[in-house]
């Protein structure tokens, strides 16, 4: 597997991969890879001839009091995992390559980025949209894969790709979960063993609420109950639990399919997100 950190070299390598009409899939990540990321890589292998994975811990999507410097980084371990999966190219630029001095262009997907995680993390999705658009322009993939774990992010990237005419397909990959139902996340590494045991309350409460709403329960009641169950299970606070239109992300007071239950909650210093389909 080639590990590339320079844009000119990346362009040459991708041109070589594409020779003979071969297709390239991109899987953008921030590293600290787990089976959720690897499931995206496996999907990428199924849909394209070559897989490029990027690892870039993007400073512009972290708020001033967030975990940018503490975010787990282990490129050697990540590279070994990707090589085992048959990834051809790892794109791992430094911050100075991604954001040269004077970088001053940003992308905002206004409508979809304001609520939910966008409200709790001002500027987060502008950072995501900007770096993802740069990754698309750097790699020129035929297809890019994102996890449904970050449902709002996936919706924003689909909208951005459509609005800005990026010539690629965006695919969503299902959420990979641990055996007890907790969604895999690089941030799970922050949890103490007590917090990790308690964290199961989060997917449990959401799954129960999704089932109740699909079964005709009052939406407000189901959301209030989920919030109470998450806190009773050991979380310190709930940023939001909301029922949203699965595509437009509009908040729904009354269930109508296709809908998605979206949530974020904090346990100790760790903020976890998750979502479930309601159908
Ligand atoms: P991250 O490294 O957290 O930025 O995630 C990189 C990509 O992996 C994003 O598209 C995430 O949505 C996706 N991802 C992270 N965790 C999971 C998971 N548990 N299941 C599916 N996709 C995931």
Short mmCIF file of C-alpha atoms and ligand atoms in Angstrom, two decimals:
data_model
loop_
_atom_site.label_atom_id
_atom_site.label_comp_id
_atom_site.label_asym_id
_atom_site.label_seq_id
_atom_site.Cartn_x
_atom_site.Cartn_y
_atom_site.Cartn_z
CA UNK A 1 0.00 0.00 0.00
CA UNK A 2 1.35 3.43 -0.95
CA UNK A 3 1.25 6.09 1.77
CA UNK A 4 1.20 9.54 0.15
CA UNK A 5 1.42 12.97 1.79
CA UNK A 6 2.00 15.25 -1.20
CA UNK A 7 -0.74 16.44 -3.57
CA UNK A 8 1.29 16.18 -6.81
CA UNK A 9 2.28 12.60 -5.94
CA UNK A 10 -1.33 11.81 -5.08
CA UNK A 11 -2.53 13.04 -8.46
CA UNK A 12 0.08 10.92 -10.28
CA UNK A 13 -0.80 7.84 -8.23
CA UNK A 14 -4.56 8.24 -8.80
CA UNK A 15 -4.01 8.77 -12.55
CA UNK A 16 -2.04 5.52 -12.62
CA UNK A 17 -4.78 3.67 -10.70
CA UNK A 18 -7.42 4.94 -13.16
CA UNK A 19 -5.52 3.77 -16.26
CA UNK A 20 -7.50 1.43 -18.46
CA UNK A 21 -10.78 2.91 -17.23
CA UNK A 22 -10.49 1.54 -13.68
CA UNK A 23 -12.67 3.13 -10.99
CA UNK A 24 -11.57 4.56 -7.66
CA UNK A 25 -13.54 4.68 -4.39
CA UNK A 26 -12.60 7.10 -1.61
CA UNK A 27 -13.20 6.41 2.09
CA UNK A 28 -12.50 9.58 4.12
CA UNK A 29 -11.60 8.99 7.79
CA UNK A 30 -9.89 10.64 10.73
CA UNK A 31 -7.98 7.44 11.57
CA UNK A 32 -8.18 5.49 14.86
CA UNK A 33 -9.75 2.86 12.65
CA UNK A 34 -12.25 0.28 13.87
CA UNK A 35 -14.52 -2.27 12.23
CA UNK A 36 -16.99 0.49 11.25
CA UNK A 37 -14.33 2.12 9.08
CA UNK A 38 -13.28 -1.27 7.71
CA UNK A 39 -16.89 -2.02 6.73
CA UNK A 40 -16.75 1.14 4.57
CA UNK A 41 -13.50 -0.08 3.03
CA UNK A 42 -15.11 -3.45 2.23
CA UNK A 43 -18.07 -1.71 0.60
CA UNK A 44 -15.61 0.43 -1.39
CA UNK A 45 -13.85 -2.72 -2.63
CA UNK A 46 -17.17 -4.14 -3.80
CA UNK A 47 -18.10 -1.07 -5.84
CA UNK A 48 -14.77 0.05 -7.33
CA UNK A 49 -11.55 -1.38 -8.76
CA UNK A 50 -9.29 0.56 -6.37
CA UNK A 51 -9.75 1.95 -2.87
CA UNK A 52 -8.16 5.14 -1.58
CA UNK A 53 -8.53 5.82 2.15
CA UNK A 54 -7.73 9.22 3.60
CA UNK A 55 -6.67 9.79 7.18
CA UNK A 56 -6.78 13.43 8.22
CA UNK A 57 -7.74 14.69 11.67
CA UNK A 58 -9.34 17.88 10.42
CA UNK A 59 -8.75 20.78 12.80
CA UNK A 60 -11.49 22.95 11.30
CA UNK A 61 -14.28 20.57 12.34
CA UNK A 62 -13.31 20.71 16.03
CA UNK A 63 -14.54 23.53 18.25
CA UNK A 64 -12.10 25.43 20.51
CA UNK A 65 -13.01 23.31 23.56
CA UNK A 66 -13.21 20.00 21.75
CA UNK A 67 -10.83 17.07 21.55
CA UNK A 68 -8.66 17.90 18.50
CA UNK A 69 -5.33 17.48 20.29
CA UNK A 70 -6.52 14.47 22.32
CA UNK A 71 -8.11 12.72 19.32
CA UNK A 72 -6.57 9.21 19.08
CA UNK A 73 -3.87 8.92 16.41
CA UNK A 74 -1.97 5.74 15.46
CA UNK A 75 -1.12 5.87 11.77
CA UNK A 76 1.13 2.77 11.82
CA UNK A 77 -1.66 0.61 13.24
CA UNK A 78 -4.22 2.12 10.85
CA UNK A 79 -1.93 1.57 7.85
CA UNK A 80 -1.42 -2.10 8.80
CA UNK A 81 -5.20 -2.63 9.03
CA UNK A 82 -5.77 -0.97 5.64
CA UNK A 83 -2.97 -2.95 3.97
CA UNK A 84 -4.59 -6.17 5.27
CA UNK A 85 -7.88 -5.07 3.67
CA UNK A 86 -6.16 -4.64 0.30
CA UNK A 87 -6.30 -0.83 0.18
CA UNK A 88 -4.03 0.46 -2.59
CA UNK A 89 -3.39 3.99 -1.42
CA UNK A 90 -3.46 5.84 1.90
CA UNK A 91 -3.72 9.62 1.54
CA UNK A 92 -2.39 11.13 4.77
CA UNK A 93 -1.63 14.83 4.30
CA UNK A 94 -0.35 17.13 7.03
CA UNK A 95 -2.42 20.11 8.14
CA UNK A 96 -0.06 22.48 6.24
CA UNK A 97 -0.73 20.60 2.98
CA UNK A 98 -4.49 20.58 3.50
CA UNK A 99 -4.65 24.20 4.69
CA UNK A 100 -1.74 26.19 3.22
CA UNK A 101 -1.09 29.57 4.82
CA UNK A 102 -3.82 32.01 3.83
CA UNK A 103 -6.45 29.33 3.26
CA UNK A 104 -9.69 31.27 3.42
CA UNK A 105 -12.39 29.44 1.47
CA UNK A 106 -15.16 27.59 3.26
CA UNK A 107 -18.26 25.66 2.34
CA UNK A 108 -21.49 25.90 4.29
CA UNK A 109 -24.47 23.66 3.59
CA UNK A 110 -26.82 26.06 5.30
CA UNK A 111 -30.13 24.26 5.42
CA UNK A 112 -29.01 20.87 6.70
CA UNK A 113 -26.17 22.03 8.93
CA UNK A 114 -27.96 24.30 11.41
CA UNK A 115 -29.83 21.85 13.65
CA UNK A 116 -28.83 18.78 15.72
CA UNK A 117 -25.02 18.41 15.83
CA UNK A 118 -24.71 21.69 13.92
CA UNK A 119 -26.45 23.53 16.77
CA UNK A 120 -24.37 21.79 19.44
CA UNK A 121 -21.09 22.19 17.52
CA UNK A 122 -21.09 25.58 15.69
CA UNK A 123 -18.87 25.50 12.60
CA UNK A 124 -18.43 21.72 12.73
CA UNK A 125 -20.21 20.93 9.47
CA UNK A 126 -18.57 23.84 7.64
CA UNK A 127 -15.26 22.21 8.52
CA UNK A 128 -16.53 18.82 7.35
CA UNK A 129 -17.99 20.12 4.07
CA UNK A 130 -14.85 22.11 3.31
CA UNK A 131 -12.43 19.25 3.94
CA UNK A 132 -14.58 16.70 2.12
CA UNK A 133 -14.85 18.96 -0.93
CA UNK A 134 -11.06 19.32 -0.87
CA UNK A 135 -10.65 15.54 -0.61
CA UNK A 136 -12.98 15.11 -3.60
CA UNK A 137 -10.92 17.60 -5.63
CA UNK A 138 -7.63 16.02 -4.54
CA UNK A 139 -8.54 12.38 -5.19
CA UNK A 140 -11.20 12.69 -7.93
CA UNK A 141 -12.89 9.44 -6.91
CA UNK A 142 -15.74 7.87 -8.88
CA UNK A 143 -17.51 7.07 -5.64
CA UNK A 144 -17.10 8.06 -1.99
CA UNK A 145 -18.36 6.06 0.99
CA UNK A 146 -19.62 7.57 4.26
CA UNK A 147 -21.14 5.88 7.30
CA UNK A 148 -24.80 6.18 8.26
CA UNK A 149 -23.48 6.49 11.82
CA UNK A 150 -23.06 10.21 11.01
CA UNK A 151 -26.51 10.57 9.43
CA UNK A 152 -26.54 14.37 9.36
CA UNK A 153 -23.04 14.44 7.88
CA UNK A 154 -24.08 12.00 5.15
CA UNK A 155 -27.12 14.14 4.28
CA UNK A 156 -24.95 17.28 4.16
CA UNK A 157 -22.37 15.66 1.91
CA UNK A 158 -25.03 14.35 -0.46
CA UNK A 159 -26.52 17.85 -0.68
CA UNK A 160 -23.12 19.48 -1.17
CA UNK A 161 -22.17 17.02 -3.93
CA UNK A 162 -25.47 17.72 -5.68
CA UNK A 163 -25.37 21.50 -5.21
CA UNK A 164 -21.75 21.85 -6.36
CA UNK A 165 -21.98 19.28 -9.18
CA UNK A 166 -19.27 16.98 -7.91
CA UNK A 167 -19.02 14.20 -10.50
CA UNK A 168 -19.14 11.23 -8.17
CA UNK A 169 -21.59 8.95 -6.38
CA UNK A 170 -22.03 9.13 -2.62
CA UNK A 171 -22.83 5.84 -0.88
CA UNK A 172 -23.95 5.38 2.72
CA UNK A 173 -22.82 2.32 4.69
CA UNK A 174 -24.87 0.80 7.53
CA UNK A 175 -23.88 1.46 11.15
CA UNK A 176 -21.45 -1.11 12.57
CA UNK A 177 -22.27 -1.87 16.21
CA UNK A 178 -20.59 -3.69 19.06
CA UNK A 179 -22.27 -6.89 20.28
CA UNK A 180 -24.28 -4.95 22.89
CA UNK A 181 -25.55 -2.47 20.29
CA UNK A 182 -23.27 0.53 20.94
CA UNK A 183 -22.25 2.07 17.60
CA UNK A 184 -18.52 1.69 16.99
CA UNK A 185 -16.73 5.02 17.29
CA UNK A 186 -13.14 6.17 17.68
CA UNK A 187 -14.41 8.17 20.67
CA UNK A 188 -15.49 4.98 22.49
CA UNK A 189 -11.77 4.71 23.35
CA UNK A 190 -12.28 7.62 25.78
CA UNK A 191 -14.79 5.65 27.89
CA UNK A 192 -13.78 4.10 31.21
CA UNK A 193 -14.96 0.52 31.66
CA UNK A 194 -17.88 1.74 33.82
CA UNK A 195 -18.85 4.32 31.22
CA UNK A 196 -18.54 1.75 28.44
CA UNK A 197 -20.88 -0.59 30.34
CA UNK A 198 -23.37 2.26 30.90
CA UNK A 199 -23.18 3.44 27.28
CA UNK A 200 -25.42 0.60 26.12
CA UNK A 201 -28.34 2.62 27.56
CA UNK A 202 -27.98 4.99 24.58
CA UNK A 203 -28.73 2.59 21.68
CA UNK A 204 -31.24 0.73 23.85
CA UNK A 205 -33.27 3.86 24.53
CA UNK A 206 -33.16 4.94 20.89
CA UNK A 207 -34.13 1.54 19.59
CA UNK A 208 -37.07 1.41 22.01
CA UNK A 209 -38.20 4.90 20.98
CA UNK A 210 -37.92 4.07 17.26
CA UNK A 211 -40.03 0.97 17.81
CA UNK A 212 -42.60 2.85 19.88
CA UNK A 213 -42.95 5.64 17.29
CA UNK A 214 -43.25 3.15 14.43
CA UNK A 215 -45.94 1.42 16.50
CA UNK A 216 -47.97 4.62 16.80
CA UNK A 217 -46.76 6.12 20.11
CA UNK A 218 -46.91 9.91 20.55
CA UNK A 219 -43.62 11.32 19.22
CA UNK A 220 -43.04 13.85 22.03
CA UNK A 221 -43.70 11.20 24.68
CA UNK A 222 -41.36 8.71 23.03
CA UNK A 223 -38.56 11.29 22.72
CA UNK A 224 -38.99 12.43 26.33
CA UNK A 225 -38.88 8.85 27.53
CA UNK A 226 -35.73 8.12 25.51
CA UNK A 227 -33.99 11.19 27.01
CA UNK A 228 -34.99 10.11 30.53
CA UNK A 229 -33.79 6.54 29.93
CA UNK A 230 -30.43 7.75 28.59
CA UNK A 231 -29.85 9.90 31.71
CA UNK A 232 -31.13 7.14 34.02
CA UNK A 233 -28.66 4.80 32.31
CA UNK A 234 -25.67 6.91 33.42
CA UNK A 235 -25.28 9.67 30.82
CA UNK A 236 -24.64 13.18 32.13
CA UNK A 237 -26.70 15.03 29.54
CA UNK A 238 -28.55 14.67 26.27
CA UNK A 239 -27.76 17.19 23.50
CA UNK A 240 -30.81 16.12 21.50
CA UNK A 241 -33.05 13.21 20.65
CA UNK A 242 -35.18 14.12 17.64
CA UNK A 243 -37.33 12.56 14.98
CA UNK A 244 -36.32 13.84 11.56
CA UNK A 245 -37.32 13.37 7.95
CA UNK A 246 -34.61 10.95 6.77
CA UNK A 247 -33.70 13.07 3.72
CA UNK A 248 -34.45 16.74 4.47
CA UNK A 249 -33.72 16.34 8.24
CA UNK A 250 -36.78 18.50 8.98
CA UNK A 251 -37.96 17.87 12.57
CA UNK A 252 -41.13 15.79 12.74
CA UNK A 253 -43.72 16.14 15.52
CA UNK A 254 -45.78 13.44 13.90
CA UNK A 255 -44.27 10.30 12.39
CA UNK A 256 -44.15 9.99 8.64
CA UNK A 257 -41.83 7.63 6.76
CA UNK A 258 -39.00 7.71 5.86
CA UNK A 259 -37.87 9.04 9.24
CA UNK A 260 -34.78 8.73 11.38
CA UNK A 261 -34.31 9.08 15.11
CA UNK A 262 -31.19 11.22 15.64
CA UNK A 263 -29.42 11.65 18.98
CA UNK A 264 -26.33 12.91 20.78
CA UNK A 265 -25.54 12.49 24.48
CA UNK A 266 -22.62 13.07 26.81
CA UNK A 267 -21.13 10.63 29.28
CA UNK A 268 -18.30 12.18 31.28
CA UNK A 269 -16.30 14.22 28.76
CA UNK A 270 -17.29 12.02 25.83
CA UNK A 271 -19.98 12.98 23.36
CA UNK A 272 -21.58 10.07 21.50
CA UNK A 273 -23.97 10.18 18.55
CA UNK A 274 -26.27 7.54 17.13
CA UNK A 275 -29.38 7.14 14.99
CA UNK A 276 -31.99 4.56 14.07
CA UNK A 277 -34.43 4.20 11.20
CA UNK A 278 -38.11 4.52 12.08
CA UNK A 279 -40.27 2.52 9.74
P1 LIG B 1 -14.45 9.30 11.36
O1 LIG B 1 -13.07 8.69 11.30
O2 LIG B 1 -15.10 9.19 12.68
O3 LIG B 1 -14.50 10.66 10.74
O4 LIG B 1 -15.34 8.39 10.41
C1 LIG B 1 -14.97 8.14 9.07
C2 LIG B 1 -16.13 7.51 8.36
O5 LIG B 1 -16.46 6.28 9.00
C3 LIG B 1 -17.41 8.37 8.39
O6 LIG B 1 -18.04 8.26 7.12
C4 LIG B 1 -18.21 7.73 9.48
O7 LIG B 1 -19.60 7.91 9.30
C5 LIG B 1 -17.84 6.27 9.31
N1 LIG B 1 -18.08 5.51 10.53
C6 LIG B 1 -17.60 5.78 11.76
N2 LIG B 1 -18.10 4.89 12.65
C7 LIG B 1 -18.92 4.07 11.97
C8 LIG B 1 -19.75 2.96 12.32
N3 LIG B 1 -19.84 2.52 13.57
N4 LIG B 1 -20.46 2.37 11.34
C9 LIG B 1 -20.41 2.81 10.06
N5 LIG B 1 -19.64 3.85 9.66
C10 LIG B 1 -18.91 4.47 10.60
#
